Amino acid sequence: MNYNKVTEDMIANLQSIVGSRNVIVEQEKLETYAGDEVPEAEWKHLPEVVVKPDNAQQVSEVLKLANRELVPVTPRGAGTGLAAGAVPMIGGIVLSLENMNRILEIDNENLFMVVEPGVTTGDVQRKAQEEGYLYAGDPCSADSSFIGGNVATNAGGNKAVKYGTTSKHIYGLEVVLATGEIITLGGKCVKDVTGYDLVHLMVGSEGTLGVVTKIYLKLLPKPKYNSVLLVPFADMQTAINVVPKIMTTVGVIPTSIEFMDNLCIKSAESFLDRKLPYNDAGAYIIIEVEAYSDAQLESDCENIAGICYENGGLEVFIGNDKANQDKIWKPRRVLAEALRVTSPVYCMEDIVVPISNIPKLLEAIEQISKKYTIKIPCFGHAGDGNVHATLLKENLDDATWYEVKEKVLEEIYFVTYACEGKLSGEHGIGAKRKKAMAKFMNPVELRMIASIKKALDPNLILNPDKLVELC
Amino acid sequence: MNYNKVTEDMIANLQSIVGSRNVIVEQEKLETYAGDEVPEAEWKHLPEVVVKPDNAQQVSEVLKLANRELVPVTPRGAGTGLAAGAVPMIGGIVLSLENMNRILEIDNENLFMVVEPGVTTGDVQRKAQEEGYLYAGDPCSADSSFIGGNVATNAGGNKAVKYGTTSKHIYGLEVVLATGEIITLGGKCVKDVTGYDLVHLMVGSEGTLGVVTKIYLKLLPKPKYNSVLLVPFADMQTAINVVPKIMTTVGVIPTSIEFMDNLCIKSAESFLDRKLPYNDAGAYIIIEVEAYSDAQLESDCENIAGICYENGGLEVFIGNDKANQDKIWKPRRVLAEALRVTSPVYCMEDIVVPISNIPKLLEAIEQISKKYTIKIPCFGHAGDGNVHATLLKENLDDATWYEVKEKVLEEIYFVTYACEGKLSGEHGIGAKRKKAMAKFMNPVELRMIASIKKALDPNLILNPDKLVELC
């Protein structure tokens, strides 16, 4: 694809569409929009111009202009992504949704919240809480990420075991297509089979099929009671074996089932500067349970604790009040930061496998780690098989790191696919994993993705150089 | 599109692919495959040949042949559809999945069942039960419909309020594309954002994008206790108002919240030949609640009954044992049959609106019913806004019925869209509602659907003449 550069004329045009103050061309300000939270320099690129529209109509005019002039457009939320999905890899326009940050409606009769894409997920959660509801989407970045970014990546998070990923909470979207048409897909109907499910095709398409300008979010009854359990196990296999037993024998789907391996336990311990219980354990499992009555919660916790003890749990710590719950969650919550202190340059992966294959995957990763003598602490979501294997650079020089990282990633992806897994559970492909997807995904599926992309964005202007190769 | 006829040569070819006994050409046997459960003659059409493959490889060879020879292929499950979706409207090959009826795997560690498309939904449910799980998909046709048809239409049913429609239970599909490639999309990973969500694009695409040959179904813990409540209300508005209150004030999402209007109450009463309580009520609401403990169930029922009494419920009948539950469900369950006795020719619609708009919609339908002096009893799923408005022909002559029906449908669809609704909540578009979709759907969405269809089925051989116009 031969894209054109942004011209002076086009900048004047963009200024007349969104107003001068919403067009950024100054080099130092552009830098803010050059990357997301992937730390490595290869995943940063300056846009030629940043445009901050205020409404769908302006988004439409910007896209019509870009589509006519063949200039690439990279939609951007809060820039908290972990796959270089919002990075303008070949320049052009960054379309920042930061000004579209209004909560438009709380519908108490149909239990929906309608929002613009630039609202932070934390604000969505708090607004739902205030109104007596639960918004169940809960990525770990909730306080900083935009709900629009959550839609673009189909963000997961800690509550996905019980409530599913972002996708499950989305019933309607207003989308601006690459050609500038504004269309509402779905809406407040809870069931809808009128044509293809385009809403959920858009969710997780990482801004390659359209720009989301309005989102219909489902609200749920707010659970009144919750408990958090910490259970150390001697080894990962024993820990993971307990997961299906909780769901079937106890008959409870917990809100969260998280795990961290011993490297993570040690890293959190050092970061928090306090001794953690059973710090030689092969694995911690953290379980959160919610209920609508106190009696139900108590009985669920008792049954889960029982199952854990019967299946190799070394001890069960239960947090019933906020202070103790925070204390249990803390080592898991600080992990990203703790690992960053150990190694400011790192590569956090997002592989996902069927739950029962987690131990096999982690054993293989340990072998790879030994083979290349780099540390790869692993943590993530035991309830849904999503493993954040994190490669640490530590003292390696840049060239060695790059070389080793490429080899290690290739081997990790290989065993992931051998374990019936996939490259990404919740962070997405973006630019970062595009090459890997080309290598590991079935070519027929790659072709399906490319053909749908071409069908909906014929000039390929939306978020180019992401997900799949199109030429 | 200029399709070719099925030739003698092609039949020989088909016989060599699937074996002679799995190729049907005899006129009287073809008639079985000419229609689904839409009763009117205009939605019947004979195929030229029926082919019954035994596995994905055979499906692939049939599709490659048809794609090369430009012969249309209509995939077919059990033929229990309600939108003429499996009717070969322009002849060609009917691809019946009836021989692919094996349950392939119960995965107790990851809680999945893997099945072929020709297993009846009832068999899926029973197998799950036997193994101690719940398969939560539950269309009213469970005992006769195939799970493959449920996938094709994204079937809804009585339990969608709590568990969602079929789509929510599907994590992976093996699909044969129009061009013959066999591809597995998704699988046993609970989270997956590796590329577009093609699994859920396939679900509900009514056999126009591919032929599903294997399905990964999620299993859930089996709830141990349930109750059914029948609550008559003086009028529909009061009845519907209680729905969000149950979810928010009580904090319970019931498994089912069904409604029937007074015409339906009377029709069921006459069909069952027993007096129903409050048979002059404007509406019945039937609520089913499930729980994992007896105490939880009791408390939920008590709270729901309380909310109903506070909000205009005339009385609350609770069925705690199977006999009483069946007695409560019976009038709702026999409705389709009861209406068929009243009028053997009828037209059952499947419109869906935001829950709070049900009363407004039903009032408008009553006005339309009076204007054209035909009866339009309404029943359906109050918990998800899905209304089965059923036009009765009764004593009208054929010509008048056809004319009146077209006008009435047009007016009903018009008010549905005025109520922010859609044409179909769970039955699909098929051939029956294709014209209506062309008229009522946003043209941009129609174009998106057509362009995706063309991208994945370039020769347009799969289930042609359904959903959208493609020339």
PDB file of N, CA and C in Angstrom, chain A residues 351-354 357 361 385 413-424 440, chain B residues 186 188-189 191-192 194:
ATOM      1  N   ILE A 351       0.028 -15.198  26.490  1.00  0.00           N
ATOM      2  CA  ILE A 351      -0.445 -16.456  25.908  1.00  0.00           C
ATOM      3  C   ILE A 351      -1.617 -17.039  26.707  1.00  0.00           C
ATOM      4  N   VAL A 352      -2.398 -17.850  26.032  1.00  0.00           N
ATOM      5  CA  VAL A 352      -3.565 -18.454  26.679  1.00  0.00           C
ATOM      6  C   VAL A 352      -3.696 -19.894  26.216  1.00  0.00           C
ATOM      7  N   VAL A 353      -3.996 -20.778  27.160  1.00  0.00           N
ATOM      8  CA  VAL A 353      -4.169 -22.207  26.851  1.00  0.00           C
ATOM      9  C   VAL A 353      -5.405 -22.725  27.598  1.00  0.00           C
ATOM     10  N   PRO A 354      -5.930 -23.892  27.193  1.00  0.00           N
ATOM     11  CA  PRO A 354      -6.968 -24.502  28.016  1.00  0.00           C
ATOM     12  C   PRO A 354      -6.422 -24.662  29.445  1.00  0.00           C
ATOM     13  N   ASN A 357      -3.965 -27.223  30.675  1.00  0.00           N
ATOM     14  CA  ASN A 357      -2.616 -27.252  30.093  1.00  0.00           C
ATOM     15  C   ASN A 357      -1.667 -26.224  30.694  1.00  0.00           C
ATOM     16  N   LEU A 361       2.444 -26.096  30.127  1.00  0.00           N
ATOM     17  CA  LEU A 361       3.006 -24.895  29.506  1.00  0.00           C
ATOM     18  C   LEU A 361       4.094 -24.297  30.394  1.00  0.00           C
ATOM     19  N   GLY A 385      -6.905 -19.628  31.951  1.00  0.00           N
ATOM     20  CA  GLY A 385      -5.764 -20.142  31.184  1.00  0.00           C
ATOM     21  C   GLY A 385      -4.837 -19.091  30.598  1.00  0.00           C
ATOM     22  N   TYR A 413       5.900 -19.526  21.992  1.00  0.00           N
ATOM     23  CA  TYR A 413       4.701 -19.611  21.140  1.00  0.00           C
ATOM     24  C   TYR A 413       4.529 -21.033  20.609  1.00  0.00           C
ATOM     25  N   PHE A 414       5.643 -21.666  20.300  1.00  0.00           N
ATOM     26  CA  PHE A 414       5.574 -23.019  19.777  1.00  0.00           C
ATOM     27  C   PHE A 414       4.930 -23.971  20.797  1.00  0.00           C
ATOM     28  N   VAL A 415       5.401 -23.903  22.054  1.00  0.00           N
ATOM     29  CA  VAL A 415       4.799 -24.801  23.065  1.00  0.00           C
ATOM     30  C   VAL A 415       3.368 -24.383  23.381  1.00  0.00           C
ATOM     31  N   THR A 416       3.082 -23.084  23.284  1.00  0.00           N
ATOM     32  CA  THR A 416       1.700 -22.626  23.498  1.00  0.00           C
ATOM     33  C   THR A 416       0.765 -23.294  22.499  1.00  0.00           C
ATOM     34  N   TYR A 417       1.163 -23.285  21.228  1.00  0.00           N
ATOM     35  CA  TYR A 417       0.313 -23.919  20.219  1.00  0.00           C
ATOM     36  C   TYR A 417       0.280 -25.440  20.403  1.00  0.00           C
ATOM     37  N   ALA A 418       1.388 -26.009  20.858  1.00  0.00           N
ATOM     38  CA  ALA A 418       1.392 -27.448  21.147  1.00  0.00           C
ATOM     39  C   ALA A 418       0.425 -27.761  22.298  1.00  0.00           C
ATOM     40  N   CYS A 419       0.196 -26.781  23.163  1.00  0.00           N
ATOM     41  CA  CYS A 419      -0.766 -26.943  24.272  1.00  0.00           C
ATOM     42  C   CYS A 419      -2.160 -26.468  23.861  1.00  0.00           C
ATOM     43  N   GLU A 420      -2.481 -26.454  22.585  1.00  0.00           N
ATOM     44  CA  GLU A 420      -3.777 -25.992  22.065  1.00  0.00           C
ATOM     45  C   GLU A 420      -4.084 -24.548  22.453  1.00  0.00           C
ATOM     46  N   GLY A 421      -3.031 -23.727  22.537  1.00  0.00           N
ATOM     47  CA  GLY A 421      -3.220 -22.353  22.975  1.00  0.00           C
ATOM     48  C   GLY A 421      -3.129 -21.337  21.862  1.00  0.00           C
ATOM     49  N   LYS A 422      -3.199 -20.073  22.259  1.00  0.00           N
ATOM     50  CA  LYS A 422      -3.169 -18.953  21.318  1.00  0.00           C
ATOM     51  C   LYS A 422      -2.203 -17.877  21.812  1.00  0.00           C
ATOM     52  N   LEU A 423      -1.847 -16.967  20.905  1.00  0.00           N
ATOM     53  CA  LEU A 423      -0.866 -15.920  21.215  1.00  0.00           C
ATOM     54  C   LEU A 423      -1.328 -14.936  22.273  1.00  0.00           C
ATOM     55  N   SER A 424      -2.610 -14.586  22.238  1.00  0.00           N
ATOM     56  CA  SER A 424      -3.056 -13.520  23.128  1.00  0.00           C
ATOM     57  C   SER A 424      -4.429 -13.777  23.711  1.00  0.00           C
ATOM     58  N   PHE A 440       2.192 -18.366  13.308  1.00  0.00           N
ATOM     59  CA  PHE A 440       1.535 -19.436  14.071  1.00  0.00           C
ATOM     60  C   PHE A 440       0.060 -19.655  13.741  1.00  0.00           C
TER      61      PHE A 440
ATOM     62  N   GLY B 186     -11.148 -20.656  17.178  1.00  0.00           N
ATOM     63  CA  GLY B 186     -11.284 -20.782  18.628  1.00  0.00           C
ATOM     64  C   GLY B 186     -10.956 -22.190  19.075  1.00  0.00           C
ATOM     65  N   LYS B 188     -10.657 -24.488  23.002  1.00  0.00           N
ATOM     66  CA  LYS B 188     -10.938 -24.615  24.437  1.00  0.00           C
ATOM     67  C   LYS B 188     -10.318 -23.494  25.269  1.00  0.00           C
ATOM     68  N   CYS B 189      -9.781 -22.478  24.614  1.00  0.00           N
ATOM     69  CA  CYS B 189      -9.300 -21.328  25.391  1.00  0.00           C
ATOM     70  C   CYS B 189     -10.506 -20.479  25.777  1.00  0.00           C
ATOM     71  N   LYS B 191     -10.430 -17.418  26.956  1.00  0.00           N
ATOM     72  CA  LYS B 191     -10.204 -16.065  26.446  1.00  0.00           C
ATOM     73  C   LYS B 191      -9.343 -16.180  25.196  1.00  0.00           C
ATOM     74  N   ASP B 192      -9.589 -15.339  24.216  1.00  0.00           N
ATOM     75  CA  ASP B 192      -8.784 -15.412  22.994  1.00  0.00           C
ATOM     76  C   ASP B 192      -9.008 -14.147  22.185  1.00  0.00           C
ATOM     77  N   THR B 194      -6.710 -13.424  19.655  1.00  0.00           N
ATOM     78  CA  THR B 194      -5.723 -13.609  18.602  1.00  0.00           C
ATOM     79  C   THR B 194      -6.423 -13.452  17.253  1.00  0.00           C
TER      80      THR B 194
END
